[in-house]
Structure formats: C-alpha cells, structure tokens
Amino acid sequence: MTDSRQRVSYIAGFHCPAGGLSVGKTQIICHRYEIYMCNGTEFCYIYDRQKLTLKAVYRFPNVVWRLELKPNCNHLYTLCASDGIYCVSLNTEKRLIKEADSEAEGAFVPVVIPIDLTCCVVKDSDITAFIIVDETIVAVAKVQHSWRIKFFKRSDLEATQKYERFDDVEISIVQRTRPVSLSSGTDDNDELLPVLYCVYPPAANILTESCHSNERAILETSLFSLLFGVDATMLRTPVILCGFPDGQFCYLPLKRHSLSVMSYGPSEVSNCKTCVVVLHQLEQPVIFIQAQRTNQHVQETDERAQNEAGVNCNCIVIVGHHGRMVVIKASNKSEMQVPDFRQYHLGQSPILCGCCVGSYLYYSTSSELFMLELVCQKDSQDSEDSIQSGDLPLSLFPASLNICSVVNLTVSSITSEGDTEFVALSTAGRLMVCRLPRCPDKGRCDTLTAVKASQKIKELLSGIGSVSDRATSVSKAIQQKNKALAHLNQVLNVISLVLSSQKSLGEGEQQCRQPIGCCVSTKWNRLLRQDSLIICCSLENFSGFTLEEGWTLSIQLLTGSDSTSMAATSSFPVNKLISGSKMEVTVPLNFGKNGQLTLPVRVQCILFYSFTEILEKHNLPATESQVLNGEGTCIILNEYNIDLLHCLHLSCSTVSETAVPDYGFPAHPVEVFLKSSQNLLGQNSKTADKTQVYGPDSTIERNPVGPFVASIKVSCNLLEDVLKDCSSGSNPNCVVLLWLMSDNAEVETVKALKVPVVCGTTPDRSNVRLLAKKVSLMDLCFEGPISAFEIHLECASLSALCHLHCAIIGRIRLHFSTEHFKAPGYSLQSTA
C-alpha cells in the first residue's frame, strides 16, 4: 500500500490523559487554515496550520467532549462533561499576547484563557452530545433508563446569550447483553457517547451552519423522501440522525409538529407522540454516521464545494464500534424505490473513528488506518448498462494505509492531484497531517508486467533471506552475550556471598561454616623410598552456586619473618564444582636453596576468576574486554600458618617416663639466655676453637651439636578448657601433649599415649622429643606456689629447637587470644 505521495507529518503534540485518549471524546474541526481541537481534557486548542503555531488555548471548568464552530458569528460552542454547553467568542486579537523572545523575536505566545460560568449558555449536567441546527441547539441527555433529546433556543432577552429549553422527547434505552471492552474491561455502552448527524433535503443551504461538514449533509430527494416522508421534503425540514451506545439508530425531524410518523428498516419502532423513529438496531454502539455519494469519484473539490455545485449524497453510512456497518440507499425493487439497508461486517475492530470522502470510507482501529470503496468496480468485459453506477458491492476489501493509533480523523482538503489530506489525532495526543492517495493501487497495476513482478518477487525474497541471515547472526550474538552476562552474574553472586560471610565473621558473628572455604593440612608422603612433606588443600563448596569453568584455586606459600617473601605459587583450575562437593589438591613443601625449610610458612588460599574465560567460552570479541577492567578478580578464602609442630614426622616408639633425663635447668630463663649468648659469641673469636653451651655435653664443635633443651611452663588455670574433656583415667600430661600436636596429620599414631613423651623427626631429619609434666612453681607469686605444666623440648639441632619453641609459644598465645584470657601477673617463661 505504499505510495510515493503518501506522507504523514506530525505538526504538534498535546497533553493527554493517562492511558491515552478515549474513543468518542475527542474532536477536530478544520476551518480554512485553523484547526480547532479538544482531546479529552479541559483544554480546547486553536492551531494555525499556515504559521505552524498555537494561536489560543481555552481552559474550561471540566473535560471538553464536543465542539461546534459557527464561523458566521465567530463563536465556538463546547460541551463540558457533567456541566453543560459553553459559548466562546473567537476574538483572537484580545486572546493573544505578544512577548519578546531572545531566540524568536516577535513570536506570538498563546495565553491559557480560563472560561468561567458566565460563558455557559446551557446549564445541564446530563447532556452527553449536541448539534446546532438553524439556531437551535439539539442535545441528548441520559436520564435513568431513557435517552432524552432536548431542544434549546436563544433567549428573547438581548442582554443575555443564554439558551432556554422549549421542547424535549424521550426514547427508551434498549437493555441487552453488551460486550465488554478487552482493553479496559468496562462496558462499552458506559464509555461511549451518542453520535448526532443532520441531513437536509435538496436545495437546502447549510453554508451558514457549522463548518464541520462531517456532521451535516444534503440528501438526494429520493432517499430523503423514502426515509422521512414527502411532508418532510416539502417542508424542507432538517432531520436529526441519532446513533446511541445501545445500538439504536433513530431520526427526528426538527419541524416535527406538523409531520406524520413514518418508519422503515429492519427494526421498525416508532413513537407517535414523540415522532422519534428507530430506523435500525445495530446491536452495538454506534461510533460513526455520515452521508456520502457512492457513484462519483470527486477529484477537484471537497464536500462543501460539492454542496455548492448541487452534488447531493445518495447513501448514509453507519458504523458500529465492533465492526458492523450498515449502508442505507434507495434501491429499485419491483419497479418502485424502497430504502435498502445493506449490512456488512468489517473484520477489524474495535473501530475508533471514521470519515467518508466521495465513495471511499476511511476508518481507524486500535492498530491500523484502513480505506475501502463503497461502490462496485466495473469489469472490462461488462458493458456500461450491465452495472449501474454507484451500486453497493457484495463484499468489502479494506486496504491498510500503514498508519496506526488514530483516534480522530477529519478531512482537511483534496489536492489538485486527487490526494486526500486529513488532519488526525493519535492516541498519544499528537496532531498529524496525512496525505493519502485516492486510489493507491491505480496505475501501478497497469504498468506492472509479469517480468517486472517476477523480478520484484526475486528481489523481495533475496532481501528477506539477507535480513533472515542478519537476524540469525544477531540472535546468536545476543544469546552468547546473555549467557556471558548470566555467567558473570553468578560469579558476582559467589564473590558477594563469600565477602559477606567474611565480614560477618570479622564482626564476631557465629557461623557454622563458610559458604566456600579451603581447609589446609600437612602430611608426610613416601615416594621412591623418600619421605617428603606436602600440604593438602581441600576446596569445599557449601553455597547454592556451582563454580563453573574459569575459577582457579591458587595456593601461595609466604616465608620470612613477616611472611612477605614469596616462596612458591601453585594454581589448580576448578572444573564445575557443584554445591556440596569438594576438590582436593596437594602442594609440595619444598626446601630452600640451602637445603633448609624456612619455618613458619604462611599458606594463602585464593580463589581467582579470569575474565578472559568468559570471552573465550562464549566467543565474544576481544573489544568486549574493555568493559571488564583488569584480568580478573580474586578473593582470599583462608590463611594458615604452618610451623614445626605441623611438620613433625611422629614416631610411634614408646618411652618410659623414668628414661627421660633430668637436665637440671637453671633457676631463671634469663640466666640460660645470657650463658647461651656468651657461648655463641665465643665461637666467633679467632682464638677460640671450642665454645661452651649449657647442656649434657659441655663442649661442642664450632658447629654446635645437640641435644639442646628448653622448657616452657604454663599455668594449669590457663589450660582448664584443654583439660575439661580429660576423663578420670587419662593422664593430664598426655592430654597437654596431644593438644599441642592436634594439628599434626600423624597425631593418631600417638593418641594412645601412656607416657607423656612424644618423639619425632623434623624435615631436616633432626630428632625431637617433647615431655610434659605437672610441677609447682614457688618463686613466681607471693601468695604461694602455682600449679603449672612444664613442657620439655629436646632437639638435636639448635635451629629445630628455636622453631619448635616458637611453634609452642604461638599455640599458647593463639589459645589465649581465642579464649579471651586476661591473666595479670602471669608470664610465659622458657629455659634453654
């Protein structure tokens, strides 16, 4: 349906109620270069098409439903909801104000003009529609279960412009099952308003009436007399056509007092007292009434010019809200003329508005604007006499004009090229001008040959194929990006869950376990007849997420006094670790360059996710990495300190308590420290070949050889929580030793201790022995002796002794900090 001349241009936008404009409660009137419009609000607008400016804005006390323009007296009549009819004088010189604008100097800025009750000419809150005919206002009001048609004329008093009611008639409302609007869920009959239309007999002059030609027309003599009688034709009385929301289509002559009642049509209902005749029952709300001529294609004039040239309409079109249409036309049957009521059904609904131009009907639905021709098309094989000009077609074929959301439509003009120009209002409140060709398909079919049609089809199919390929490619790219975003969202959820859990632990909240954690332990492994020390790390997933590909578990070993020197890093990719499962990895605890293992070792368990995995897995371009800042993101799960107590290779050999030598430790640890320092300084002298060290062997070589011993004393009160699980038959000394060795992987081999002695081997193959016994300290407190546990350390290497001593001190300090001990007056002392 596209055409090179078909054009839609938006000229202005207006405020509209929430949800869009309502059907039947908007109106557009075109008069010369001015457009008068109401859009279901309390405002009425006057727009100048020539200057493309808004000339005036009137604000009424209530929502404006209908407009009537009388150009001969320069007055605009409006109907306000639940209020009445107002009359406004269109003296534009007093309604505009000229303001200087810095950007557009000399522009006319309209002022919102408030209209008060002094302009109300008919005060009646029940009026829902009106029309002005021969200085008479004909209004329709809904009163309980009937429609009341009221007649008003101007008051005889010259000082007032009020109208007085001089007559009224009633017609009952038809109660029937009515459809419910799917869009609003309400009854259509309660939302829509009555539609009024005025028809005149031939030779009537309607140019002095309202300029809104969509509401009045002149009928041919045959149709006018058939419908309304010879008396109405001779008296030249205007006839009011009424279409009601209950489906009734009625007429009422204006000069009805001297007329006899006539009624035609499928539904003949008349009221002799009121002269209201029901011509037809449409059984759905009437949305549109208009007279037109179906046997002539008007090319050079609009409808008002038709009236001047004596061209009269030969049919009346009534359209229902749900697509039913009735065309009333004079027809020859049995050598006599009778009114023919031809009924059609438009497939598209609901109908919002309509307009007739010549033999064409334009109507709008909620989705499209359609055009159809109400005349039979001649076949080339038929003669001129085979088909009468203007015969109604048996079926209708609406054509879409590819214009949507039109809620009101009126004819503006017909161009010299034969195109019809409409002024329309969209549901969003936008005013637009539509220039539509009268015959969109005419001429194109005459020049379209089979070869051109075949070539056009090939081009269209090729275009469809290319568009389909591009759509498929775009769809795949969108799917890949959606998967990548979903994957990235899961990664962020995992990170947020772990960080929130760590924050809760840092604030002192008690939790059973972390959602994602890593447990670290050490053990000895024998491979190729050699014992090696390894670290076992177990990544456990207790969250509700699955760790997909792209996650990496990184194990970092840090050494040095402040645990900042990087010793080694091992990385292990995570392969779909579902919730409730775990992954175990091992890392060798290698020796340093000098063959010694530097202890303690800090182990950091880090969970790392690489953004490049998302790009590679989902085949995204490398440019997408600009959105993802950096190479990836990481979170530290846990940190562990590995000391000599973790690394001891325990022996299951038993030792009797009496076999443990008594080294006669000095009275105070400071004395041990001073003597050891003096002996070590003596080794560095050039003259001294031997040094003295306190121990069982008083003389050793320059590289001292043990065994070396030390002692640590801990108050029994500070180890109450360690001993509380001690059974009555257990040795407290053994319990203390097992507590110290609880983090060692081989603690099971010494759990059956009967003697409080533990023997083991360090990673550098030095022998170590630990002994615990309960003693009483006499010189530490004035209040009396203190019961304590004395832990003896015996090592063949001085370095092993130092590491073991630090490990035990670290255990005790960690125990104190965990249990929040506060013991003033107690101290940690050791003897070496």
PDB file of C-alpha atoms in Angstrom, residues 656-750:
ATOM      1  CA  SER A 656      59.233 -44.903  79.746  1.00  0.00           C
ATOM      2  CA  GLU A 657      58.899 -41.841  81.921  1.00  0.00           C
ATOM      3  CA  THR A 658      61.882 -42.899  84.008  1.00  0.00           C
ATOM      4  CA  ALA A 659      64.095 -42.885  80.925  1.00  0.00           C
ATOM      5  CA  VAL A 660      63.691 -39.154  80.474  1.00  0.00           C
ATOM      6  CA  PRO A 661      66.905 -37.452  81.733  1.00  0.00           C
ATOM      7  CA  ASP A 662      66.814 -34.615  84.185  1.00  0.00           C
ATOM      8  CA  TYR A 663      68.966 -31.785  82.897  1.00  0.00           C
ATOM      9  CA  GLY A 664      68.874 -29.613  85.976  1.00  0.00           C
ATOM     10  CA  PHE A 665      67.583 -26.444  84.388  1.00  0.00           C
ATOM     11  CA  PRO A 666      68.773 -23.117  85.790  1.00  0.00           C
ATOM     12  CA  ALA A 667      66.559 -21.273  88.201  1.00  0.00           C
ATOM     13  CA  HIS A 668      65.705 -18.465  85.768  1.00  0.00           C
ATOM     14  CA  PRO A 669      65.398 -18.409  81.930  1.00  0.00           C
ATOM     15  CA  VAL A 670      67.381 -15.152  81.691  1.00  0.00           C
ATOM     16  CA  GLU A 671      70.459 -16.963  83.043  1.00  0.00           C
ATOM     17  CA  VAL A 672      70.094 -19.566  80.274  1.00  0.00           C
ATOM     18  CA  PHE A 673      69.836 -16.832  77.643  1.00  0.00           C
ATOM     19  CA  LEU A 674      72.945 -14.963  78.896  1.00  0.00           C
ATOM     20  CA  LYS A 675      75.094 -18.084  79.100  1.00  0.00           C
ATOM     21  CA  SER A 676      73.950 -19.245  75.621  1.00  0.00           C
ATOM     22  CA  SER A 677      74.756 -15.837  74.159  1.00  0.00           C
ATOM     23  CA  GLN A 678      78.184 -15.816  75.823  1.00  0.00           C
ATOM     24  CA  ASN A 679      79.000 -19.229  74.418  1.00  0.00           C
ATOM     25  CA  LEU A 680      77.846 -18.299  70.895  1.00  0.00           C
ATOM     26  CA  LEU A 681      79.928 -15.103  70.971  1.00  0.00           C
ATOM     27  CA  GLY A 682      82.911 -17.163  71.987  1.00  0.00           C
ATOM     28  CA  GLN A 683      82.583 -19.208  68.787  1.00  0.00           C
ATOM     29  CA  ASN A 684      83.194 -16.093  66.686  1.00  0.00           C
ATOM     30  CA  SER A 685      86.551 -15.280  68.346  1.00  0.00           C
ATOM     31  CA  LYS A 686      89.575 -16.089  66.271  1.00  0.00           C
ATOM     32  CA  THR A 687      91.462 -17.758  69.083  1.00  0.00           C
ATOM     33  CA  ALA A 688      88.679 -19.910  70.386  1.00  0.00           C
ATOM     34  CA  ASP A 689      88.269 -23.269  68.711  1.00  0.00           C
ATOM     35  CA  LYS A 690      85.540 -24.512  71.002  1.00  0.00           C
ATOM     36  CA  THR A 691      82.585 -22.986  72.774  1.00  0.00           C
ATOM     37  CA  GLN A 692      80.588 -23.770  75.886  1.00  0.00           C
ATOM     38  CA  VAL A 693      76.846 -24.437  75.632  1.00  0.00           C
ATOM     39  CA  TYR A 694      74.639 -25.351  78.544  1.00  0.00           C
ATOM     40  CA  GLY A 695      73.574 -28.923  78.125  1.00  0.00           C
ATOM     41  CA  PRO A 696      74.548 -32.516  78.731  1.00  0.00           C
ATOM     42  CA  ASP A 697      77.674 -32.091  76.609  1.00  0.00           C
ATOM     43  CA  SER A 698      79.569 -29.114  77.877  1.00  0.00           C
ATOM     44  CA  THR A 699      81.856 -28.832  74.852  1.00  0.00           C
ATOM     45  CA  ILE A 700      80.845 -28.997  71.169  1.00  0.00           C
ATOM     46  CA  GLU A 701      82.498 -28.208  67.906  1.00  0.00           C
ATOM     47  CA  ARG A 702      82.288 -24.884  66.114  1.00  0.00           C
ATOM     48  CA  ASN A 703      79.059 -26.056  64.528  1.00  0.00           C
ATOM     49  CA  PRO A 704      77.244 -26.935  67.731  1.00  0.00           C
ATOM     50  CA  VAL A 705      75.820 -30.412  68.054  1.00  0.00           C
ATOM     51  CA  GLY A 706      72.968 -31.197  70.469  1.00  0.00           C
ATOM     52  CA  PRO A 707      70.947 -32.290  72.013  1.00  0.00           C
ATOM     53  CA  PHE A 708      69.635 -28.883  73.008  1.00  0.00           C
ATOM     54  CA  VAL A 709      66.856 -28.485  75.515  1.00  0.00           C
ATOM     55  CA  ALA A 710      64.347 -25.823  76.544  1.00  0.00           C
ATOM     56  CA  SER A 711      61.497 -25.569  78.971  1.00  0.00           C
ATOM     57  CA  ILE A 712      58.109 -23.836  78.851  1.00  0.00           C
ATOM     58  CA  LYS A 713      55.871 -23.537  81.894  1.00  0.00           C
ATOM     59  CA  VAL A 714      52.123 -22.880  81.602  1.00  0.00           C
ATOM     60  CA  SER A 715      49.723 -22.329  84.471  1.00  0.00           C
ATOM     61  CA  CYS A 716      47.162 -25.091  84.918  1.00  0.00           C
ATOM     62  CA  ASN A 717      44.426 -22.483  85.310  1.00  0.00           C
ATOM     63  CA  LEU A 718      45.078 -21.267  81.778  1.00  0.00           C
ATOM     64  CA  LEU A 719      44.659 -24.785  80.383  1.00  0.00           C
ATOM     65  CA  GLU A 720      41.384 -25.586  82.112  1.00  0.00           C
ATOM     66  CA  ASP A 721      39.443 -25.753  78.840  1.00  0.00           C
ATOM     67  CA  VAL A 722      42.065 -28.171  77.469  1.00  0.00           C
ATOM     68  CA  LEU A 723      41.745 -30.459  80.486  1.00  0.00           C
ATOM     69  CA  LYS A 724      37.967 -30.276  80.878  1.00  0.00           C
ATOM     70  CA  ASP A 725      37.456 -33.176  78.450  1.00  0.00           C
ATOM     71  CA  CYS A 726      40.055 -35.248  80.245  1.00  0.00           C
ATOM     72  CA  SER A 727      38.487 -38.403  81.624  1.00  0.00           C
ATOM     73  CA  SER A 728      39.203 -39.692  85.074  1.00  0.00           C
ATOM     74  CA  GLY A 729      41.620 -42.338  83.807  1.00  0.00           C
ATOM     75  CA  SER A 730      43.554 -40.043  81.424  1.00  0.00           C
ATOM     76  CA  ASN A 731      46.945 -38.629  82.188  1.00  0.00           C
ATOM     77  CA  PRO A 732      46.748 -34.775  82.156  1.00  0.00           C
ATOM     78  CA  ASN A 733      50.365 -34.620  80.949  1.00  0.00           C
ATOM     79  CA  CYS A 734      49.460 -36.728  77.897  1.00  0.00           C
ATOM     80  CA  VAL A 735      46.411 -34.577  77.212  1.00  0.00           C
ATOM     81  CA  VAL A 736      48.551 -31.436  77.082  1.00  0.00           C
ATOM     82  CA  LEU A 737      50.934 -33.041  74.593  1.00  0.00           C
ATOM     83  CA  LEU A 738      48.071 -34.254  72.403  1.00  0.00           C
ATOM     84  CA  TRP A 739      46.646 -30.736  72.458  1.00  0.00           C
ATOM     85  CA  LEU A 740      49.925 -29.355  71.158  1.00  0.00           C
ATOM     86  CA  MET A 741      50.059 -31.997  68.407  1.00  0.00           C
ATOM     87  CA  SER A 742      46.349 -31.759  67.435  1.00  0.00           C
ATOM     88  CA  ASP A 743      47.096 -30.057  64.077  1.00  0.00           C
ATOM     89  CA  ASN A 744      49.648 -32.658  63.086  1.00  0.00           C
ATOM     90  CA  ALA A 745      48.426 -35.145  60.489  1.00  0.00           C
ATOM     91  CA  GLU A 746      50.080 -38.077  62.348  1.00  0.00           C
ATOM     92  CA  VAL A 747      48.526 -37.331  65.723  1.00  0.00           C
ATOM     93  CA  GLU A 748      46.602 -40.615  65.513  1.00  0.00           C
ATOM     94  CA  THR A 749      49.837 -42.546  65.944  1.00  0.00           C
ATOM     95  CA  VAL A 750      50.415 -41.087  69.415  1.00  0.00           C
TER      96      VAL A 750
END
